[in-house]
Coordinates of C-alpha atoms (C1' of nucleotides) in Angstrom, one line a residue:
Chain A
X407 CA -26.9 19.0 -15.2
X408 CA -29.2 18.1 -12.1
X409 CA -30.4 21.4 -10.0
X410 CA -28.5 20.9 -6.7
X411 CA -32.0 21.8 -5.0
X412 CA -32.3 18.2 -6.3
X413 CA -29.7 16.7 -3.7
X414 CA -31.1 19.2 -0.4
X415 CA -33.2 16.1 1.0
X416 CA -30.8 13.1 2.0
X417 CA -33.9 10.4 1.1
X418 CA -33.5 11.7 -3.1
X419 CA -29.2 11.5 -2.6
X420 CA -27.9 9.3 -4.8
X421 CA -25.5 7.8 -2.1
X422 CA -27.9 7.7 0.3
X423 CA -27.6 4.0 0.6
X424 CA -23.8 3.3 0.3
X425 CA -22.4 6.3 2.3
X426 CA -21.1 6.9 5.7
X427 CA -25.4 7.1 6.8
X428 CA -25.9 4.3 4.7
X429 CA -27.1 2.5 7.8
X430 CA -29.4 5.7 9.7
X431 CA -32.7 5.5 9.8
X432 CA -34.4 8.7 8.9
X433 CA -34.9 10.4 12.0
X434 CA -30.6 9.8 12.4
X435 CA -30.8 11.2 8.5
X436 CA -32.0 14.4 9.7
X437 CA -29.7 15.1 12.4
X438 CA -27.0 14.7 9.6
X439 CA -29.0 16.8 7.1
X440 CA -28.9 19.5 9.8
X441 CA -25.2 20.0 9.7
X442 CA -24.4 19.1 6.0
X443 CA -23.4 21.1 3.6
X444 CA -22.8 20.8 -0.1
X445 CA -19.5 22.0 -1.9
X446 CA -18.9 22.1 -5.9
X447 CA -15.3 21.7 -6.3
X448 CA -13.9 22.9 -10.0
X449 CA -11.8 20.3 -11.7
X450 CA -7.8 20.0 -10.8
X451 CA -9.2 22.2 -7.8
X452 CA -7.0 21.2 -4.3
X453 CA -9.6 20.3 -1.8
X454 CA -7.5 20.3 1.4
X455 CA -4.0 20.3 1.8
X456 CA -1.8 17.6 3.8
X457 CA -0.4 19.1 7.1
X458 CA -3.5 21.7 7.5
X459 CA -6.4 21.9 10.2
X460 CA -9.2 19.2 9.2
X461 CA -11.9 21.4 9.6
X462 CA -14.1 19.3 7.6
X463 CA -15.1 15.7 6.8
X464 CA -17.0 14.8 3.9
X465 CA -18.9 12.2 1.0
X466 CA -18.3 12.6 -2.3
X467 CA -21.6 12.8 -4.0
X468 CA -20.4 13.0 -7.6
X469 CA -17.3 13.6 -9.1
X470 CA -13.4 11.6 -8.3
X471 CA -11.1 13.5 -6.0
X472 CA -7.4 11.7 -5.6
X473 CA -5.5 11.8 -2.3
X474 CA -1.8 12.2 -2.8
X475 CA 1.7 12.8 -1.6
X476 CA 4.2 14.6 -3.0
X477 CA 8.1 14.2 -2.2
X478 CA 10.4 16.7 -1.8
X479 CA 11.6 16.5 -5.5
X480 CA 8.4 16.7 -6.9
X481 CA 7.5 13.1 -7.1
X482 CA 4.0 12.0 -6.5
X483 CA 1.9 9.5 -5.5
X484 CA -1.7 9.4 -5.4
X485 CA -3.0 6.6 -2.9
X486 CA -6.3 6.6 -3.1
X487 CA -8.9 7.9 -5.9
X488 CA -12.7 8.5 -3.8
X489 CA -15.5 8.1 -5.9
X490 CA -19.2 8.5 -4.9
X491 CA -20.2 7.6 -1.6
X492 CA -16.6 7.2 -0.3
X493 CA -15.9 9.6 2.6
X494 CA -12.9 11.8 2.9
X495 CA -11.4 13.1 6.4
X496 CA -10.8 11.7 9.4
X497 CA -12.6 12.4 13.2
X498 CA -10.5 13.2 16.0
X499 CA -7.7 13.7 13.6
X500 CA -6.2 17.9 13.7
X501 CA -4.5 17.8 10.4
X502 CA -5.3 15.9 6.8
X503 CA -2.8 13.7 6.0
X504 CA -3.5 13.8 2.2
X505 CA -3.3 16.5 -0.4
X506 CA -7.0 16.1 -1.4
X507 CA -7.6 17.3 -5.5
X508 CA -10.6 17.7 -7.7
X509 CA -9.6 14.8 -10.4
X510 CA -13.2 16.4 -12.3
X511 CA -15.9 18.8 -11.1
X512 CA -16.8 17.0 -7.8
X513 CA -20.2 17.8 -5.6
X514 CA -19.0 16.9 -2.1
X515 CA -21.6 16.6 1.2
X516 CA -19.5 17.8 4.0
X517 CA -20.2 18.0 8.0
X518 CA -17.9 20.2 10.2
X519 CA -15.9 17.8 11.7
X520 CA -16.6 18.6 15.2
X521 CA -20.1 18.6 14.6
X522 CA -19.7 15.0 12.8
X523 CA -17.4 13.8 16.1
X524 CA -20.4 14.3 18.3
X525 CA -22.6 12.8 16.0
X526 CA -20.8 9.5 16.0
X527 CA -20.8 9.4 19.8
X528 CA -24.5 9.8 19.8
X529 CA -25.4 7.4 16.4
X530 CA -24.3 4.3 16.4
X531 CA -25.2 3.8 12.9
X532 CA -23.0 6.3 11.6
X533 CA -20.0 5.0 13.7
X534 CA -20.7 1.2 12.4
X535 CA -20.9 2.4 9.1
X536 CA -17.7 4.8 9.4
X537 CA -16.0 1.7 10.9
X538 CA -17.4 -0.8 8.4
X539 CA -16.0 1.2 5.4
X540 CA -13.0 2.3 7.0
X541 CA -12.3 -1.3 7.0
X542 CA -13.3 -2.3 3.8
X543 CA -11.3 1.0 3.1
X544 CA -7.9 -0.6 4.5
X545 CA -8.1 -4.2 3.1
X546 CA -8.5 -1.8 -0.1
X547 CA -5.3 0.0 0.3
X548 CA -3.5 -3.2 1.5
X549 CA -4.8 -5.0 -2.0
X550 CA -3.5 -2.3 -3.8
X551 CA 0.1 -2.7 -2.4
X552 CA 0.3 -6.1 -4.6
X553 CA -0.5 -4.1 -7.9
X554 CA 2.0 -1.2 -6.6
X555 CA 5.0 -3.7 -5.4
X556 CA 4.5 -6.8 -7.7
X557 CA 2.4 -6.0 -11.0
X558 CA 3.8 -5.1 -14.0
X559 CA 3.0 -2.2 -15.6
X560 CA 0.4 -3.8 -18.2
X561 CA -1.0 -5.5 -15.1
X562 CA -1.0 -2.2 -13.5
X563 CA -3.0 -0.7 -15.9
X564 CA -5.4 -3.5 -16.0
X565 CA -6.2 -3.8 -12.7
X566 CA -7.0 -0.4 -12.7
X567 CA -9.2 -0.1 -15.4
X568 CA -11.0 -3.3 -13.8
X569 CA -11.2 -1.4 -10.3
X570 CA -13.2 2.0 -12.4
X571 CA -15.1 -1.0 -14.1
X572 CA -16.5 -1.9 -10.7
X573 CA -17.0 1.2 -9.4
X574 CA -18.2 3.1 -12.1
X575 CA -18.6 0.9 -15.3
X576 CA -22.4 0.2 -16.4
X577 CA -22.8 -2.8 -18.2
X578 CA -24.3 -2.9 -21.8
X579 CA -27.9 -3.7 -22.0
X580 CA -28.3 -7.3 -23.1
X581 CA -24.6 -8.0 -22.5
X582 CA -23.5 -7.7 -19.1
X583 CA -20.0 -8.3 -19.3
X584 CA -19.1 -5.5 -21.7
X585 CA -19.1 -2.4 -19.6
X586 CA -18.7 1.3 -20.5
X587 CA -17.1 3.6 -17.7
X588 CA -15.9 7.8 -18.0
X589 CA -12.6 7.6 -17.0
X590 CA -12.1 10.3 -14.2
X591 CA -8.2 10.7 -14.5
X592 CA -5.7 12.2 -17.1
X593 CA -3.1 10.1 -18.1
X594 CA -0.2 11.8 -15.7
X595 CA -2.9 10.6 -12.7
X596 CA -3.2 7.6 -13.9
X597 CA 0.9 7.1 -13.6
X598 CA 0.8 8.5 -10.6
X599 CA -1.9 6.6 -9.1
X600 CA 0.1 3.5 -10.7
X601 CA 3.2 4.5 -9.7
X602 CA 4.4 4.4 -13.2
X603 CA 5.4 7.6 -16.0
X604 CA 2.7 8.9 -17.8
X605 CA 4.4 8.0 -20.7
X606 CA 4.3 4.0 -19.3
X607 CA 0.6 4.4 -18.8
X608 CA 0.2 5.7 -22.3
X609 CA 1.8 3.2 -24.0
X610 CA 0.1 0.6 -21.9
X611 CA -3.4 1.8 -22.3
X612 CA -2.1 2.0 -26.1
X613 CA -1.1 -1.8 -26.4
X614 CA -4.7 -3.1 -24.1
X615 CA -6.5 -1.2 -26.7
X616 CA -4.4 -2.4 -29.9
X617 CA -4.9 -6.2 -28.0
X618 CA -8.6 -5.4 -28.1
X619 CA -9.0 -5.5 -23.9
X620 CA -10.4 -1.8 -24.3
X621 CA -11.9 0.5 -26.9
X622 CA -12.2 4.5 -26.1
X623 CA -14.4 6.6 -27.6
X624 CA -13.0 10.5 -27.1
X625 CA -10.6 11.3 -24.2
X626 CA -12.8 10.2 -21.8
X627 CA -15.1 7.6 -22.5
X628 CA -13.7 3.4 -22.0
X629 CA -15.6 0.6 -23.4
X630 CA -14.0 -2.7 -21.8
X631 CA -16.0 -5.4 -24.2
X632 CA -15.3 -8.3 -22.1
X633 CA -15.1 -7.7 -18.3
X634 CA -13.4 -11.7 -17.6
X635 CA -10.6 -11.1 -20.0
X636 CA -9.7 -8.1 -18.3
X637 CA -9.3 -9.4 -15.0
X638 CA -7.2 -12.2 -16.5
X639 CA -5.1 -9.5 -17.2
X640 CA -5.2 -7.8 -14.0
X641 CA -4.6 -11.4 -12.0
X642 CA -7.4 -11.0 -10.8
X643 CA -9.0 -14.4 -9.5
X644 CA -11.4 -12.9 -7.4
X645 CA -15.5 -11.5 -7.6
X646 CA -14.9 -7.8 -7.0
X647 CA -16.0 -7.9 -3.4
X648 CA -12.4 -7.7 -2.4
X649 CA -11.6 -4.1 -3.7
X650 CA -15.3 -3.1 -2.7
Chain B
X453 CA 12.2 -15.9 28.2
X454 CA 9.1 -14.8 30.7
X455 CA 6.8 -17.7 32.2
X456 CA 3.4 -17.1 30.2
X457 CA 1.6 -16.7 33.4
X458 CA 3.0 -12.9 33.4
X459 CA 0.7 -12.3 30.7
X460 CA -2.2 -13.7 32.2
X461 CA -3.0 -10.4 33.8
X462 CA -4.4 -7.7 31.6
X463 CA -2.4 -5.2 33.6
X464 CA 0.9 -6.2 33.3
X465 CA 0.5 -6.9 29.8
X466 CA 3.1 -5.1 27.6
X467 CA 0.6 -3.7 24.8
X468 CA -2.0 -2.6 27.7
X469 CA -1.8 1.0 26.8
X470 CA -1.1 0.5 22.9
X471 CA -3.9 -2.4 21.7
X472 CA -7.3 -2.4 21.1
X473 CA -8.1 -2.5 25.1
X474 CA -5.9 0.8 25.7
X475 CA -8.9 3.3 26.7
X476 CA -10.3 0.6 28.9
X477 CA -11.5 1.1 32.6
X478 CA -10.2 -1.9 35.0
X479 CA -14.0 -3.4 34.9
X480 CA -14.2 -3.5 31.1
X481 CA -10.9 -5.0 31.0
X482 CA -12.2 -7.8 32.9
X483 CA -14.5 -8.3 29.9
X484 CA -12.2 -8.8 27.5
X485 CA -10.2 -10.8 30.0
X486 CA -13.0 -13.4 30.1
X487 CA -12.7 -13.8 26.4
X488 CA -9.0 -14.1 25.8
X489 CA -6.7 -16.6 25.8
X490 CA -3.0 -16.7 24.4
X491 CA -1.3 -18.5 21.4
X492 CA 2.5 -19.1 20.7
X493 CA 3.1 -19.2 16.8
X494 CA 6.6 -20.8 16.0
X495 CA 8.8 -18.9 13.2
X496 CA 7.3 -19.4 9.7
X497 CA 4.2 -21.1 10.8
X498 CA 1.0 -19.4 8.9
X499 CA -1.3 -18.0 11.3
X500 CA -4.7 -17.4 9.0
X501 CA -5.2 -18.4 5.2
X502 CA -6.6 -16.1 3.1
X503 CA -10.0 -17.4 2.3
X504 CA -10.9 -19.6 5.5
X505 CA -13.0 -18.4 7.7
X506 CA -12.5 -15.8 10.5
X507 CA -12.8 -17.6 13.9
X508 CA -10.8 -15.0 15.6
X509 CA -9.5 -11.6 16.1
X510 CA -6.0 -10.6 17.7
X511 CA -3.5 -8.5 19.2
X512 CA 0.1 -9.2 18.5
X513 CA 1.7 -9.3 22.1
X514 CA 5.4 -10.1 21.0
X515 CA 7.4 -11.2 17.9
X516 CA 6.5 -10.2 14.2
X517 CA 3.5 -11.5 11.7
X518 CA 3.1 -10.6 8.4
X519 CA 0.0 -9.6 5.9
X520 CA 0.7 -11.2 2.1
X521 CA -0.8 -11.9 -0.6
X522 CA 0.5 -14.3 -3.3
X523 CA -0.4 -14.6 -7.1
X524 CA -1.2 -17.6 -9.1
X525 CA 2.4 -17.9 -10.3
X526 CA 4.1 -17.2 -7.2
X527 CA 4.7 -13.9 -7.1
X528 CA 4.2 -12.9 -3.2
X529 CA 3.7 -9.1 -1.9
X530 CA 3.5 -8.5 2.3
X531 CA 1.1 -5.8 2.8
X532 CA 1.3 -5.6 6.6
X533 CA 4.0 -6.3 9.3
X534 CA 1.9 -6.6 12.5
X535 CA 4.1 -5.5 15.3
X536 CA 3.4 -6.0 19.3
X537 CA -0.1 -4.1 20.0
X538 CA -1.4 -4.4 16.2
X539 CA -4.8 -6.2 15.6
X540 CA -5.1 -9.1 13.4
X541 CA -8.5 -9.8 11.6
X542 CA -11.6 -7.7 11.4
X543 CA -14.7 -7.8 13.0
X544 CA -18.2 -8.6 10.6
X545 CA -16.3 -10.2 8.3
X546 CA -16.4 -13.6 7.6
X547 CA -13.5 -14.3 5.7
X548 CA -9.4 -13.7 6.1
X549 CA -8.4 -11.6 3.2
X550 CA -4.8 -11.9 3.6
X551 CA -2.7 -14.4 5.0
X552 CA -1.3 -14.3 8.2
X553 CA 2.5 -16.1 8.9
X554 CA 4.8 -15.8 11.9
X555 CA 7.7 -14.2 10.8
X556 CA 9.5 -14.9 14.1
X557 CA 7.8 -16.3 17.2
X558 CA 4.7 -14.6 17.8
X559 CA 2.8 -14.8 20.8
X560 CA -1.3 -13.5 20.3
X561 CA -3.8 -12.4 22.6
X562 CA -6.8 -13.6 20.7
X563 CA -10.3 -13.4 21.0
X564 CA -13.0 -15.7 19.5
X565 CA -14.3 -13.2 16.8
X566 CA -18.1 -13.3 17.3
X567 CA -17.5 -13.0 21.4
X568 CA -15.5 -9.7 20.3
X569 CA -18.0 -8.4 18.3
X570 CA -20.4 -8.2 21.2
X571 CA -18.0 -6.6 23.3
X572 CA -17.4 -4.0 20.4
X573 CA -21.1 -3.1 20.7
X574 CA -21.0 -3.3 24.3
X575 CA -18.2 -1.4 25.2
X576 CA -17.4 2.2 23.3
X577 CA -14.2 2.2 24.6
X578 CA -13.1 -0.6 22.4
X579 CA -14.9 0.5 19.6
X580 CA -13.6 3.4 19.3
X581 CA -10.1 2.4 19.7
X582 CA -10.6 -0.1 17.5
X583 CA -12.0 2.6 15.0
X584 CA -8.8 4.5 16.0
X585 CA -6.2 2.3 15.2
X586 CA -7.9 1.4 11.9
X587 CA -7.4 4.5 10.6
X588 CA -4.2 5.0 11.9
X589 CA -3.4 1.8 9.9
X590 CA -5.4 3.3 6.8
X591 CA -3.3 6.1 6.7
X592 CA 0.0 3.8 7.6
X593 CA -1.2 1.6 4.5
X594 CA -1.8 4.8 2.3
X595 CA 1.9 6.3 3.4
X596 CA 3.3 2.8 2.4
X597 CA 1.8 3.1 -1.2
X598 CA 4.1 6.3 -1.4
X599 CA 7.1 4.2 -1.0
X600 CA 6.0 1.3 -3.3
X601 CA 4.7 3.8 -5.6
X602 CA 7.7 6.2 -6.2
X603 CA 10.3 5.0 -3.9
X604 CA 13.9 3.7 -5.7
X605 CA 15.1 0.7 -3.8
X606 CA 17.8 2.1 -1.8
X607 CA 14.8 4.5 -0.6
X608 CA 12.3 1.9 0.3
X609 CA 14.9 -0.6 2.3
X610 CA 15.8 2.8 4.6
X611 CA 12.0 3.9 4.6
X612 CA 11.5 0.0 6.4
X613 CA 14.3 0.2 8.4
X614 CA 13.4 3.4 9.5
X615 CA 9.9 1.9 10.3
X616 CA 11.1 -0.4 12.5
X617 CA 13.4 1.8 14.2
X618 CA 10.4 3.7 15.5
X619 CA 8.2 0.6 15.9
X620 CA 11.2 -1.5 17.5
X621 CA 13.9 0.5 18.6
X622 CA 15.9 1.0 21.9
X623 CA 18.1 4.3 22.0
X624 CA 21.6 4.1 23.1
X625 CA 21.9 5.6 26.4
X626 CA 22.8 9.0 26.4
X627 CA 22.2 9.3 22.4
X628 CA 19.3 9.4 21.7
X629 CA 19.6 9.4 17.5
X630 CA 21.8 5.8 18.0
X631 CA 18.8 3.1 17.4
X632 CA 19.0 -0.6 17.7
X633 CA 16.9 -3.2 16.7
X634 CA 16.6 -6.4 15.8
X635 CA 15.2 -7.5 12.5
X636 CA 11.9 -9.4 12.3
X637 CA 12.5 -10.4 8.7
X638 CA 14.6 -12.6 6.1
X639 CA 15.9 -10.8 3.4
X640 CA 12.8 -12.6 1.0
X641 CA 10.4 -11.0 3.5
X642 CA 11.9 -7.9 3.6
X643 CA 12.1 -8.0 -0.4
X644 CA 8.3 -9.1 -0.8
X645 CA 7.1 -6.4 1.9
X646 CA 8.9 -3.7 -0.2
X647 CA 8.4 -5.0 -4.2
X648 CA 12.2 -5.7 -4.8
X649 CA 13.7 -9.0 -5.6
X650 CA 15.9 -10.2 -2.3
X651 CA 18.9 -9.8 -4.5
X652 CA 18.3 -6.2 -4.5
X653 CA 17.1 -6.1 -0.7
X654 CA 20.2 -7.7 0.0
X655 CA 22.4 -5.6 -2.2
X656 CA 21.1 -2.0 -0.8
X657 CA 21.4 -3.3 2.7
X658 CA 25.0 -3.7 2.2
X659 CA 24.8 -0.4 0.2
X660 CA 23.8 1.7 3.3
X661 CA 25.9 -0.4 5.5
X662 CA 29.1 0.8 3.5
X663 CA 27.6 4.3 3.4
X664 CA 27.7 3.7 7.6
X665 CA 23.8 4.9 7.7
X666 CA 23.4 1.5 9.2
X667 CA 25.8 -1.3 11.3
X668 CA 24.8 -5.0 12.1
X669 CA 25.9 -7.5 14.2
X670 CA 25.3 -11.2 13.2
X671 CA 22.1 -11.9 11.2
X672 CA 19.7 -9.9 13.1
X673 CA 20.3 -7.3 15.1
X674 CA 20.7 -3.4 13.1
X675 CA 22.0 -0.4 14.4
X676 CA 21.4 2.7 13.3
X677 CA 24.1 5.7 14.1
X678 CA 21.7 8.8 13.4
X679 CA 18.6 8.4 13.0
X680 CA 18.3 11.6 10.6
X681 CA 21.0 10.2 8.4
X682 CA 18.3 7.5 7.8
X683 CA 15.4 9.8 7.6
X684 CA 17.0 12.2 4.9
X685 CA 17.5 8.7 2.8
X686 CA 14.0 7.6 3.2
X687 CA 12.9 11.3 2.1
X688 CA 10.8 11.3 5.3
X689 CA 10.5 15.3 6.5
X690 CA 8.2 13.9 9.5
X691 CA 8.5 13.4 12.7
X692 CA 7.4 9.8 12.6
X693 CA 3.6 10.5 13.7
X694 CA 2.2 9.6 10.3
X695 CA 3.9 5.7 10.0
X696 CA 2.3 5.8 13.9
Chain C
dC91 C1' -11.1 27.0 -36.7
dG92 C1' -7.1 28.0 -33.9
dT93 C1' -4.6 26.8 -30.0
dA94 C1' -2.9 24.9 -25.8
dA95 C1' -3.2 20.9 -23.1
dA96 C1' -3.2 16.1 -23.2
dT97 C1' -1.8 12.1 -25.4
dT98 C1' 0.9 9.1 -28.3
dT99 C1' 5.0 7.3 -30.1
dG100 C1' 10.1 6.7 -30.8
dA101 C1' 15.0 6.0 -29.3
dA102 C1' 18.5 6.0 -25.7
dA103 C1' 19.7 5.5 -20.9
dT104 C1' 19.0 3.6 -16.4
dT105 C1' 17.4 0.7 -12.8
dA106 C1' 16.2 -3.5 -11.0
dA107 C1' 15.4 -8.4 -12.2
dT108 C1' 17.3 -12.6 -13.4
dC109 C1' 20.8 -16.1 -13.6
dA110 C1' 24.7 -17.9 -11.2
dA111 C1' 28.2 -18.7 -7.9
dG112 C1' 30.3 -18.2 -3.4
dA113 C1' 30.5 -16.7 1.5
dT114 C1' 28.6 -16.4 6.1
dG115 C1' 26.8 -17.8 10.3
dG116 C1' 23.7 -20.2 13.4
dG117 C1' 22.7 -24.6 15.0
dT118 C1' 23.6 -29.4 15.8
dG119 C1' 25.7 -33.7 16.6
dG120 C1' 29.9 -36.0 17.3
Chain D
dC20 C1' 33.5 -27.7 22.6
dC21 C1' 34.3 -27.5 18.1
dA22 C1' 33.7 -28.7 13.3
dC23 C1' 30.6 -29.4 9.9
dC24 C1' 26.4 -28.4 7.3
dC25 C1' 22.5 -26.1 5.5
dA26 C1' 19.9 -22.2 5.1
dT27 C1' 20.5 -17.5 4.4
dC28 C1' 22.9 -13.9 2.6
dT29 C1' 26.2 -11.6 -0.5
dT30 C1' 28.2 -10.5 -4.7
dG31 C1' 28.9 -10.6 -9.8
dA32 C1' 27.5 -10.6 -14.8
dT33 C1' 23.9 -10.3 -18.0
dT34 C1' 19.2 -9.3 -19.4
dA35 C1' 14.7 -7.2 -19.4
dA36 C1' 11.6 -3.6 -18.1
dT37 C1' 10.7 1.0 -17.4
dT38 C1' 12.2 5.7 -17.3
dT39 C1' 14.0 9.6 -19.5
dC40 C1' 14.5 12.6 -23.3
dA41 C1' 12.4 14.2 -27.4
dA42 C1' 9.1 15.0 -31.0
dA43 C1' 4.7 14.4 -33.3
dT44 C1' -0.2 14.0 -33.0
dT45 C1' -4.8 14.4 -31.3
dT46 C1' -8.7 16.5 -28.9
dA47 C1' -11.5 19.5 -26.3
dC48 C1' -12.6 24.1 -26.0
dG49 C1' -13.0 29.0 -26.6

DNA sequence: CGTAAATTTGAAATTAATCAAGATGGGTGG
DNA sequence: CCACCCATCTTGATTAATTTCAAATTTACG
């Protein structure tokens, strides 16, 4: 494991070019550096809770977090899993609207929110960016409505193997469609990112691997050997660019 | 049915303090007013493609469009009802990523996208709104995942119809909890916006209307007697804030 | 190495989809 | 102005998919 002394100058972070100061130049870098802050979060840790004051705003720099709902009756949805570089919290918001949980250990960057609210007044990089991703952020959530109302579940499942592909999955060397990802989430998150049972998601993951779509090595670790079959799974037509 | 000169004027527009232009002085309105000009959409006409290119930007000033996507075999999900004072389209991007249909008549304030984008750089108070009401509609996107996600059907028809009782609805006079409103959508578009066949749509509408959470008259118009009758069946503890 | 959590698998029950007719109502033309 | 017509909506019966209930089995970790 890295020293975190490692990540203390923005230029070395290994989001530095795809976060919300993806765009600063590095004299805007260190007015952010000045009011950052890192946080380790322990795995299955909550980060914030929905309903309470959003003191903070922050990247995650290594790690998943999930942001979720849960109904009265205990059911739950997670709605949106934030990997490196995505940015959790929302300026000029009071309260999170999310339950925010460690999926794994997570290193977050975080900026008081207050302090980040002036900061986007004064750097128009940083409120491009913010806007930019928050964009691409909702045509994400709006794609995944199609696999949430209209895919079945073995679509389900491909289509979010194929999203952790692109995000996370590095390809073989000498073969760059067979790709090799750590999958972030237990089975129960996966169902309840999916909005299936754990038990559907099981049995699912189960049949792609028997069908040879996916091979696991461990709990964690997913080999998907041929990227293109997978997305025919997922009905997925597209290059990637759609789900960021 | 109002002449369309009425609209001419930014400041007897209908959406002036609810679209993209509500934080603007008189003199940056005049900005935007140099840029606009109005479309009537006819019911069922598409609006965008996905795919094409994005020429333009809009408000919705009246009437009802819808976001969808549909998959190679047919299989159609609506990801976005845009209501008077939503924006359609984003700025930067050259592509639609969803279509965009009339789901009644629809009248648009547009702008010619790359004239907006210099306003957006131009003018803070648009940006920001604009930044605003994006993640107000991330977070809208993210709740709706909730009821795609882990919603039963009768659930997820009086979730939407208690959407567009706080989106669309008149209280009777002198009670306040007795909403009418008149329904933007067929029973396929209600169906496809909610993951349900419109079999089952159809069947859970009459459902609640025997269980008197809801009465109609003729095709479109929907009343609904108490308003917390609906919200209790939609498992929706809010106050409304987080659907916006 | 033992153990508890996570995962897998099986069988029965339930929900919603599919297949299939009818009923309703808004609009139009006689 | 009213009757007819077509699209839309409703309702019914059956089928398919997923959930629920219930054990086994595996794996990471102390």
């Amino acid at each position: 494991m890295p020293s975190p002394k490692l990540r203390e100058n923005c230029a070395d972070c290994p989001i530095r070019y795809r976060a919300v100061c993806a765009y600063c130049e590095p004299d805007e870098l260190e007015v952010l550096e000045r009011i950052k802050s890192y946080s380790e979060i322990a795995s299955g840790q909550p980060i914030f809770f929905a309903g309470e004051p959003m003191t903070h705003v922050a990247s995650v720099v290594t790690g998943a977090a999930v942001l979720s709902r849960t109904l009265e009756d205990g059911r739950r949805q997670i709605n949106g899993v934030m990997l490196p570089s995505d940015f959790i919290g929302r300026p000029w918001r009071e309260t999170i609207p999310f339950d925010v949980t460690a999926a794994g250990p997570v290193t977050l960057c975080r900026f008081e929110r207050k302090a980040f609210e002036a900061i986007l007044k004064e750097t128009p990089h940083v409120s491009e960016r913010l806007l930019s991703m928050t964009l691409d952020d909702l045509d994400a959530a709006r794609d995944w409505a199609v696999v949430l109302g209209r895919m079945a579940a073995r679509e389900r499942i491909a289509a979010f193997l194929l999203f952790l592909s692109r995000r996370l999955g590095k390809p073989t060397p000498g073969n760059a469609q067979r790709i090799t990802f750590s999958m972030p989430l237990t089975r129960e998150a996966i169902a309840d990112a999916l909005g299936l049972t754990l038990e559907t998601a099981s049995r699912q993951m189960s049949a792609l691997r028997r069908d040879g779509l996916i091979e696991t090595e461990g709990r964690s670790t997913v080999i998907v050997p041929d990227l293109t079959a997978l997305q025919d799974e997922a009905q997925d037509d597209a290059d990637g660019s759609d789900i960021l």
